[in-house]
PDB file of C-alpha atoms in Angstrom:
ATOM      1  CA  UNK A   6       0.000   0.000   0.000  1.00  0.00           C
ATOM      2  CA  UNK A   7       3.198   2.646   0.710  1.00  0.00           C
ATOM      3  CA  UNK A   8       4.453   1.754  -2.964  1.00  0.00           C
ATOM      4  CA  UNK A   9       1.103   2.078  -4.741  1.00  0.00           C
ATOM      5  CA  UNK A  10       0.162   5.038  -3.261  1.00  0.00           C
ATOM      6  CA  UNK A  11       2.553   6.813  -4.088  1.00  0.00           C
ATOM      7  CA  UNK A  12       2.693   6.083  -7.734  1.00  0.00           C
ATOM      8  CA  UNK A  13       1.581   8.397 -10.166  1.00  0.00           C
ATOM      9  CA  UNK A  14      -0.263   6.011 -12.462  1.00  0.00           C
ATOM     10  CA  UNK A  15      -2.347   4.837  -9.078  1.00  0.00           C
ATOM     11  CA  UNK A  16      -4.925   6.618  -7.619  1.00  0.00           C
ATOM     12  CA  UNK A  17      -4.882   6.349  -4.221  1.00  0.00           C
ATOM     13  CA  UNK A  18      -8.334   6.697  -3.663  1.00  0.00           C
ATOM     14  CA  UNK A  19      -9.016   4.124  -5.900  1.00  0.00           C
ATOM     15  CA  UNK A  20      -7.083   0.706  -4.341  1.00  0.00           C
ATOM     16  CA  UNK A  21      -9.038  -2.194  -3.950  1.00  0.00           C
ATOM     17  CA  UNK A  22      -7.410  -5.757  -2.705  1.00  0.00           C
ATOM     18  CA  UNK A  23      -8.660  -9.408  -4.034  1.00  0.00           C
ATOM     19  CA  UNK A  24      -7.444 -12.503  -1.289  1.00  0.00           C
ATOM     20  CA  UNK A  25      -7.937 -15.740  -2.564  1.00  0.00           C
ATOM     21  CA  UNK A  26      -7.673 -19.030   0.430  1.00  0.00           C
ATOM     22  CA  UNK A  27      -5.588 -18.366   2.837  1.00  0.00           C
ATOM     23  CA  UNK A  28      -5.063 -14.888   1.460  1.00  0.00           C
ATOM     24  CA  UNK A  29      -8.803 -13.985   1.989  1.00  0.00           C
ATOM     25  CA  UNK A  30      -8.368 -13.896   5.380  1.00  0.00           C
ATOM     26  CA  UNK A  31      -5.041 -12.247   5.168  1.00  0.00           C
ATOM     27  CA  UNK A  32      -6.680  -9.147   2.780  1.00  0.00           C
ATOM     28  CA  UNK A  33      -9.687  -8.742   5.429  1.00  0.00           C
ATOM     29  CA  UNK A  34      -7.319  -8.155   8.117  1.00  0.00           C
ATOM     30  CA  UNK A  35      -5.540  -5.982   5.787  1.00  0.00           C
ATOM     31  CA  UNK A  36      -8.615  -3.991   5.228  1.00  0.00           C
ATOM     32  CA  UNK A  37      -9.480  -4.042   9.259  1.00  0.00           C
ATOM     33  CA  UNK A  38      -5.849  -1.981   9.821  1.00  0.00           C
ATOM     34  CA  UNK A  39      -5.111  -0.227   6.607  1.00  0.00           C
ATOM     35  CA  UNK A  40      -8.213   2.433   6.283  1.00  0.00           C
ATOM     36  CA  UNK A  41      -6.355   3.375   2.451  1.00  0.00           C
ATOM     37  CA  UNK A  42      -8.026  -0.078   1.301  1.00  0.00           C
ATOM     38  CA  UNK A  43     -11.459   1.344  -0.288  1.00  0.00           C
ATOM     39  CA  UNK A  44     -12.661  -2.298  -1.091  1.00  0.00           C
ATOM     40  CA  UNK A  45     -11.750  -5.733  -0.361  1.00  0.00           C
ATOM     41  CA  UNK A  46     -12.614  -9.133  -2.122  1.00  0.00           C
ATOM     42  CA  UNK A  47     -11.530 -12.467  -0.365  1.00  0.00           C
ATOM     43  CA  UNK A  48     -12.620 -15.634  -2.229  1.00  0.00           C
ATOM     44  CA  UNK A  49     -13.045 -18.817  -0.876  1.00  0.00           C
ATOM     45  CA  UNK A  50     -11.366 -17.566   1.975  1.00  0.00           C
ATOM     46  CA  UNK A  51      -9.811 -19.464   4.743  1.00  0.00           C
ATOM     47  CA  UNK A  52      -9.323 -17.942   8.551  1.00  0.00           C
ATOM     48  CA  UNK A  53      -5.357 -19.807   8.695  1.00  0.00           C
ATOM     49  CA  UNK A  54      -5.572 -18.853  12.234  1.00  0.00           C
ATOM     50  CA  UNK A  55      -8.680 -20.564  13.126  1.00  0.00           C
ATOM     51  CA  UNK A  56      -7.912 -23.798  11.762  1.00  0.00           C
ATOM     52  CA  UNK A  57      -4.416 -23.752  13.000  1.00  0.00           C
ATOM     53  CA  UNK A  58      -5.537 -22.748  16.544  1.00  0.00           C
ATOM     54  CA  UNK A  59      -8.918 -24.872  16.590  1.00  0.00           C
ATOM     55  CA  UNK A  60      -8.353 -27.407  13.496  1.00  0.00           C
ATOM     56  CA  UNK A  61     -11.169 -28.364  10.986  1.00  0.00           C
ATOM     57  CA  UNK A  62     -14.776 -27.420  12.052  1.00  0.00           C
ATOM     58  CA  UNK A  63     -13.078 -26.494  15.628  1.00  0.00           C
ATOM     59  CA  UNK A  64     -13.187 -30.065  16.456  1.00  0.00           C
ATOM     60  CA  UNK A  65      -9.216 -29.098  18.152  1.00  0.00           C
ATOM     61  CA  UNK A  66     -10.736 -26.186  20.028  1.00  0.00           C
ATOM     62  CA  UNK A  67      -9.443 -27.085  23.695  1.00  0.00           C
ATOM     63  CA  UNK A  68      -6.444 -25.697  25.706  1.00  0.00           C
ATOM     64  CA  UNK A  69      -4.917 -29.368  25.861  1.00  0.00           C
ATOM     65  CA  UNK A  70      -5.239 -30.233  21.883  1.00  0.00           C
ATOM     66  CA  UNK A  71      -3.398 -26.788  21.150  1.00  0.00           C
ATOM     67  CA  UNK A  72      -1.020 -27.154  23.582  1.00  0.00           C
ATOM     68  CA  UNK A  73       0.079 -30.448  21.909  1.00  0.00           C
ATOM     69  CA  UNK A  74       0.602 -28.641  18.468  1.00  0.00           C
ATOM     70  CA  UNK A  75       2.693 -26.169  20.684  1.00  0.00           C
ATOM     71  CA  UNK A  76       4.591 -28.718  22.252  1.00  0.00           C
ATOM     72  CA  UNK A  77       5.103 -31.125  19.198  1.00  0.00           C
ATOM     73  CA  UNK A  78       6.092 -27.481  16.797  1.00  0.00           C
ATOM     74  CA  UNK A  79       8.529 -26.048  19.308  1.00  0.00           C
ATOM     75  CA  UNK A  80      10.106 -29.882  19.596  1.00  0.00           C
ATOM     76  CA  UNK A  81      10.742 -29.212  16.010  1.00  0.00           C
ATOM     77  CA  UNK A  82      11.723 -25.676  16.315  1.00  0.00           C
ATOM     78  CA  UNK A  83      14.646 -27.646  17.810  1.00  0.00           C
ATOM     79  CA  UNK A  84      15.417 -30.122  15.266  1.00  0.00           C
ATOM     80  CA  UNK A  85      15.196 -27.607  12.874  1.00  0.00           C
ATOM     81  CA  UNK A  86      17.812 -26.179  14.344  1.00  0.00           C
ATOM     82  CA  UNK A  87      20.159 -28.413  15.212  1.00  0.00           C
ATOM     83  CA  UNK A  88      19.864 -30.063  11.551  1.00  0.00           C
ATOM     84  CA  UNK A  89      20.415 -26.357   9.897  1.00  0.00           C
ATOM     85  CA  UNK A  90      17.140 -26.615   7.737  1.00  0.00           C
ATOM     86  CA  UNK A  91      13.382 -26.518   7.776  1.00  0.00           C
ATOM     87  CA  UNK A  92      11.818 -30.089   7.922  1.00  0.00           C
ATOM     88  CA  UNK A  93       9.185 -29.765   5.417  1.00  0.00           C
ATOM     89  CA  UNK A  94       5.177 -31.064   6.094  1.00  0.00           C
ATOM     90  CA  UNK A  95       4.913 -32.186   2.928  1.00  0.00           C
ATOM     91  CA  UNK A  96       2.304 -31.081   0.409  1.00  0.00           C
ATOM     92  CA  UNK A  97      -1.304 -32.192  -0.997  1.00  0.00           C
ATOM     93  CA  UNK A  98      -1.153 -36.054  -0.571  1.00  0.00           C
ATOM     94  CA  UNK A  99      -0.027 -38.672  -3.075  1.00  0.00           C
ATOM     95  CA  UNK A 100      -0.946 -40.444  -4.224  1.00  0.00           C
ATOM     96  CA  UNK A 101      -4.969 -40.175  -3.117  1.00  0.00           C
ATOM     97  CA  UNK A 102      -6.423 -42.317  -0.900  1.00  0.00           C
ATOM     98  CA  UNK A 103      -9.594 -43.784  -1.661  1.00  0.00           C
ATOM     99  CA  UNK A 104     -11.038 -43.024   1.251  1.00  0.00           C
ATOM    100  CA  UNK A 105      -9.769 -39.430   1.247  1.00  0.00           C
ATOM    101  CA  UNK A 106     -12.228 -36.365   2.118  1.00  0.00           C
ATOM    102  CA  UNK A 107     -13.681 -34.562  -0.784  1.00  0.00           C
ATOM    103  CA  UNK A 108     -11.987 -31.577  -0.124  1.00  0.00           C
ATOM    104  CA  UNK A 109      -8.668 -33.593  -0.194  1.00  0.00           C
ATOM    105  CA  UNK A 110      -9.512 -35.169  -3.402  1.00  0.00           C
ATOM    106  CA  UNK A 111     -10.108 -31.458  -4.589  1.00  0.00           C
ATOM    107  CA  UNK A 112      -6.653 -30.081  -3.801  1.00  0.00           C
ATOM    108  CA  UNK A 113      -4.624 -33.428  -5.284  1.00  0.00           C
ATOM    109  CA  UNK A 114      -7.327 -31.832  -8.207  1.00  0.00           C
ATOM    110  CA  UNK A 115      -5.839 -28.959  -8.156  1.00  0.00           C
ATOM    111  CA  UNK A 116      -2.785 -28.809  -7.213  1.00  0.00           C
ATOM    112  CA  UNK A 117      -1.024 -32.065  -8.191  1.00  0.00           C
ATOM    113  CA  UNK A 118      -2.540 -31.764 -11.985  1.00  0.00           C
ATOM    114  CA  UNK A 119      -1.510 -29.375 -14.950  1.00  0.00           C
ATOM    115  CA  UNK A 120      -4.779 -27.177 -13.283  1.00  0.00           C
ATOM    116  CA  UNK A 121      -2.349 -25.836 -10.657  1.00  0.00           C
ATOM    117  CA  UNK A 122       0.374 -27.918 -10.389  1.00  0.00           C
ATOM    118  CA  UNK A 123       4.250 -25.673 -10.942  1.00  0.00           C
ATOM    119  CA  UNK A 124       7.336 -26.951  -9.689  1.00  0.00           C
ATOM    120  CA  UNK A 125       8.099 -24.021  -7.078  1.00  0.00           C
ATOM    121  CA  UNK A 126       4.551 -24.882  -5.647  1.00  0.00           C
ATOM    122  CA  UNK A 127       4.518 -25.317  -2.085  1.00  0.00           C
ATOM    123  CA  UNK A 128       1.536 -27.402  -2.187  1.00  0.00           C
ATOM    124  CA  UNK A 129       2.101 -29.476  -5.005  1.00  0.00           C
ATOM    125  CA  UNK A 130       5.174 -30.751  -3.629  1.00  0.00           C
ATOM    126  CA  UNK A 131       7.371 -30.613  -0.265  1.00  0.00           C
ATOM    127  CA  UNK A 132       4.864 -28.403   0.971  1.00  0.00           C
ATOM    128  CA  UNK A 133       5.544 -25.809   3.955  1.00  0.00           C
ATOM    129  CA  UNK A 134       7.863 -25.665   6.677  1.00  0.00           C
ATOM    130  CA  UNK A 135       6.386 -28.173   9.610  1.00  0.00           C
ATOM    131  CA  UNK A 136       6.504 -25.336  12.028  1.00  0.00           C
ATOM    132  CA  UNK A 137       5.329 -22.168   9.686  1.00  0.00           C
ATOM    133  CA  UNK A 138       2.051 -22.165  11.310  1.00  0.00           C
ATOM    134  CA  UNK A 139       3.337 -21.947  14.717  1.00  0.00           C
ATOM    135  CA  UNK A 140       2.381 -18.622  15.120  1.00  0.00           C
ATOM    136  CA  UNK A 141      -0.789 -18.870  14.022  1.00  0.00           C
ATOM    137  CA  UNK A 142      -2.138 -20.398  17.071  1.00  0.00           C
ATOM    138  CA  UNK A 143      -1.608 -17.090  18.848  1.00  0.00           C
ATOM    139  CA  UNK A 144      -3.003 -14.770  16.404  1.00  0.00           C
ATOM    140  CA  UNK A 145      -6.856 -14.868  15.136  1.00  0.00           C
ATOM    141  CA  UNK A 146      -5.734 -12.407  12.488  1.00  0.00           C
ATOM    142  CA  UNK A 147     -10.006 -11.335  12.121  1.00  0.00           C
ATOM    143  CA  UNK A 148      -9.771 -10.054  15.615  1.00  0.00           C
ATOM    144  CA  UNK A 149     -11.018  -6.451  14.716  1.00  0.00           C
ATOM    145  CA  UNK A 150     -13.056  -7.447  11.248  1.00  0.00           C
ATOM    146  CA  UNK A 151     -15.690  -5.945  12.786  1.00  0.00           C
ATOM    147  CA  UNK A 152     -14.475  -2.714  12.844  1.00  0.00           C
ATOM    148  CA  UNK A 153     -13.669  -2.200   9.004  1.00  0.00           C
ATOM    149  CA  UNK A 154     -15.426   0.739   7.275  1.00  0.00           C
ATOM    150  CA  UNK A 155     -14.519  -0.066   3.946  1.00  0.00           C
ATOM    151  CA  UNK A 156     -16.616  -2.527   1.264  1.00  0.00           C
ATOM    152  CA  UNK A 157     -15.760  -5.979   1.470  1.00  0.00           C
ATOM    153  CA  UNK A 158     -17.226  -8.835  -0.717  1.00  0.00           C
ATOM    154  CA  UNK A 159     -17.121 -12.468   0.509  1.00  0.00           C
ATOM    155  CA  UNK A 160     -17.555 -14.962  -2.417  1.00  0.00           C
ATOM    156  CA  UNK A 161     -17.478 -18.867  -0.937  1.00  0.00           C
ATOM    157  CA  UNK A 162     -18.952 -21.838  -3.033  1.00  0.00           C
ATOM    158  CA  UNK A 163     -21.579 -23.893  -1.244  1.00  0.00           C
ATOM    159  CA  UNK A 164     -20.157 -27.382  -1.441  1.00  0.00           C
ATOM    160  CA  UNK A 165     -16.698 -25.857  -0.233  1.00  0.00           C
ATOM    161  CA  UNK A 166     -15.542 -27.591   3.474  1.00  0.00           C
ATOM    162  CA  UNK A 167     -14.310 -23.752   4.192  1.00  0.00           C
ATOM    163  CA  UNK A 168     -17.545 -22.359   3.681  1.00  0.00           C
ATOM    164  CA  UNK A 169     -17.745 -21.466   7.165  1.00  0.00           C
ATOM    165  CA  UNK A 170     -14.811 -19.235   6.783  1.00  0.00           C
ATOM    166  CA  UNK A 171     -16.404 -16.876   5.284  1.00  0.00           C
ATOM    167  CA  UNK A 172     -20.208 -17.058   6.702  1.00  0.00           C
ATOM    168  CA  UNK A 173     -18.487 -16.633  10.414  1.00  0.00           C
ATOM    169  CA  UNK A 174     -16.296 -13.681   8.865  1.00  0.00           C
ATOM    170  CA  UNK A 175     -19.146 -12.149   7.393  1.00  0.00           C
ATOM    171  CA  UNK A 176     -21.468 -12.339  10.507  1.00  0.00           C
ATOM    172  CA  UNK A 177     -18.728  -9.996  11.985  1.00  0.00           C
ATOM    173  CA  UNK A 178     -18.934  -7.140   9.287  1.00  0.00           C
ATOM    174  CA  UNK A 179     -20.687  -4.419   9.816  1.00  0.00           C
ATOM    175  CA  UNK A 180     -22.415  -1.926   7.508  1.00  0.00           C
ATOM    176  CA  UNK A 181     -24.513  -1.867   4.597  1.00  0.00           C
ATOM    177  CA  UNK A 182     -21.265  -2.088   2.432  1.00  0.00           C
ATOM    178  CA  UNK A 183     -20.648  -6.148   2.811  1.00  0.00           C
ATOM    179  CA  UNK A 184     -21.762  -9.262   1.230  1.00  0.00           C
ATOM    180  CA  UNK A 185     -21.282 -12.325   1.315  1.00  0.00           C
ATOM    181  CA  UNK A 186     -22.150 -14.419  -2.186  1.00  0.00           C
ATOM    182  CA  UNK A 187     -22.270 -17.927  -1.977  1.00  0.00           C
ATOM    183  CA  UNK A 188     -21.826 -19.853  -5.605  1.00  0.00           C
ATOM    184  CA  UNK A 189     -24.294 -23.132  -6.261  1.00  0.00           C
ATOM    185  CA  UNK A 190     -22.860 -26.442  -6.033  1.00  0.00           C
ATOM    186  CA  UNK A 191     -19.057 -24.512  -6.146  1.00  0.00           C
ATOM    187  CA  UNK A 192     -16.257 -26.380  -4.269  1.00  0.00           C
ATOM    188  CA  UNK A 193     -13.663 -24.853  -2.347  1.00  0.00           C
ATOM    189  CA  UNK A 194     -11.208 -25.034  -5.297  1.00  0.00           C
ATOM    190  CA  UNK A 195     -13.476 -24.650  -8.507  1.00  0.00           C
ATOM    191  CA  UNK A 196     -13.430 -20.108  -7.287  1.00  0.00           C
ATOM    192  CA  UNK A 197      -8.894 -21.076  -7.764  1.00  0.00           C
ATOM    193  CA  UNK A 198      -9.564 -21.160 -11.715  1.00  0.00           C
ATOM    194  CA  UNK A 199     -13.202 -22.363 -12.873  1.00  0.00           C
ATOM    195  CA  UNK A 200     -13.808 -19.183 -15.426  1.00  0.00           C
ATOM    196  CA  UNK A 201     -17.290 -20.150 -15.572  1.00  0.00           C
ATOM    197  CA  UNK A 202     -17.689 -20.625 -12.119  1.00  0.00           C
ATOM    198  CA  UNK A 203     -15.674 -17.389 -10.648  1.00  0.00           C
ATOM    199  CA  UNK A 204     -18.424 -14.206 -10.483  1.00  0.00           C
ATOM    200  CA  UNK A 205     -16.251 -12.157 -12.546  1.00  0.00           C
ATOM    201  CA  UNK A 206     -19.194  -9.791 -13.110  1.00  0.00           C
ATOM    202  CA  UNK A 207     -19.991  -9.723  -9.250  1.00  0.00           C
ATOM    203  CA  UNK A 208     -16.519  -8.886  -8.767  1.00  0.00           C
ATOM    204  CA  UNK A 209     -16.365  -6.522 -11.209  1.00  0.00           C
ATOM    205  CA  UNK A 210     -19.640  -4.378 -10.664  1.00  0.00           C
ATOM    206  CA  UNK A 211     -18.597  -4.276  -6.854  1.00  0.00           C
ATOM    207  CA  UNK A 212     -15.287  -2.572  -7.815  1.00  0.00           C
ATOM    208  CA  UNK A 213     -17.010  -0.046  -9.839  1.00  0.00           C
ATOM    209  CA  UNK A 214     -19.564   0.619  -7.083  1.00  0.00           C
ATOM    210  CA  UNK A 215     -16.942   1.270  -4.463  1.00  0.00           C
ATOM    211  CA  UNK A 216     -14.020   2.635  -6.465  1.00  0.00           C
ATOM    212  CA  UNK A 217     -15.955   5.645  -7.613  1.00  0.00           C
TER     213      UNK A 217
END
């Protein structure tokens, strides 16, 4: 936001951001500190601090289930050190399980085919450090969503497992300038690159409504 506001082919009354997954989340908090965001669009958005701290569907929400993830990370934290590199978690599973969760089979969809596969992917191959997420469990990053003055647009697909990302997210808005757009029979992964499936023209009338 420093650099493109101070560019003379920007105007800076005119930024918007788009966050896509884990970057959803990440551009709503953006938009709950930085006040020179005018609009914000997070799509199929994932809270990376909620499912780190509380796992899927908060079935890990309890002091003793995050203190294991804190005790297991900072044992590796250790190793990490003493070994000079970052043990890697490894990326989307393969090959698939049969009896792998939909949203599993989605990703290896995804991310382990020409769709999004690329050899620097993280996900589609030694995937992130083991202990990236460490500090995730001590910062819900949506903490002061509720506060944002600026338009923000929540687009989630109904059949996604994340869904509730966004409809918790959304119930903490505030104003007359948020939505929250939920795509029929869209997975979590079809809003990464399904053209016919992405509301382009959502996205883009929203732009023009708030970027006047």
């Amino acid at each position: 936001m420093d650099f493109l506001s101070v560019q003379e082919s920007v105007d800076p009354e005119r930024i918007d951001i788009i966050g896509i997954c884990g970057w959803g989340g990440m551009a709503v908090n953006a938009a709950a500190i930085d006040t020179r965001i005018k609009a914000t669009a997070a799509m199929t958005m994932y809270d990376m601090t909620r499912v780190t701290a509380n796992g899927y569907f908060d079935a890990e929400d309890s002091e003793q289930a995050r203190f294991g993830k804190r005790k297991a990370l900072n044992a590796q934290r250790t190793e990490d050190y003493k070994n000079g590199s970052y043990a890697l978690a490894g990326g989307v599973v393969d090959p698939l399980p049969e009896d792998a969760p939909q949203f599993v089979a989605d990703y290896y969809a995804y991310y382990k085919t020409p769709r999004g596969y690329h050899p620097r992917s993280l996900n589609s191959n030694g995937g992130w450090n083991v202990t990236s997420s460490l500090s995730f469990l001590n910062m819900p990053i949506l903490q002061y969503s509720s506060e944002i003055r600026s338009a923000v647009l929540l687009v989630h697909g109904e059949k996604a497992h994340s869904r509730y990302f966004s409809e918790t997210a959304y119930g903490k808005l505030t104003g007359d300038n948020k939505e929250l757009l939920i795509i029929p029979g869209a997975s979590h992964t079809d809003l990464y690159d399904q053209m016919d499936i992405i509301p382009f023209g959502k996205l883009k009338a929203f732009f023009e409504e708030y970027l006047k």
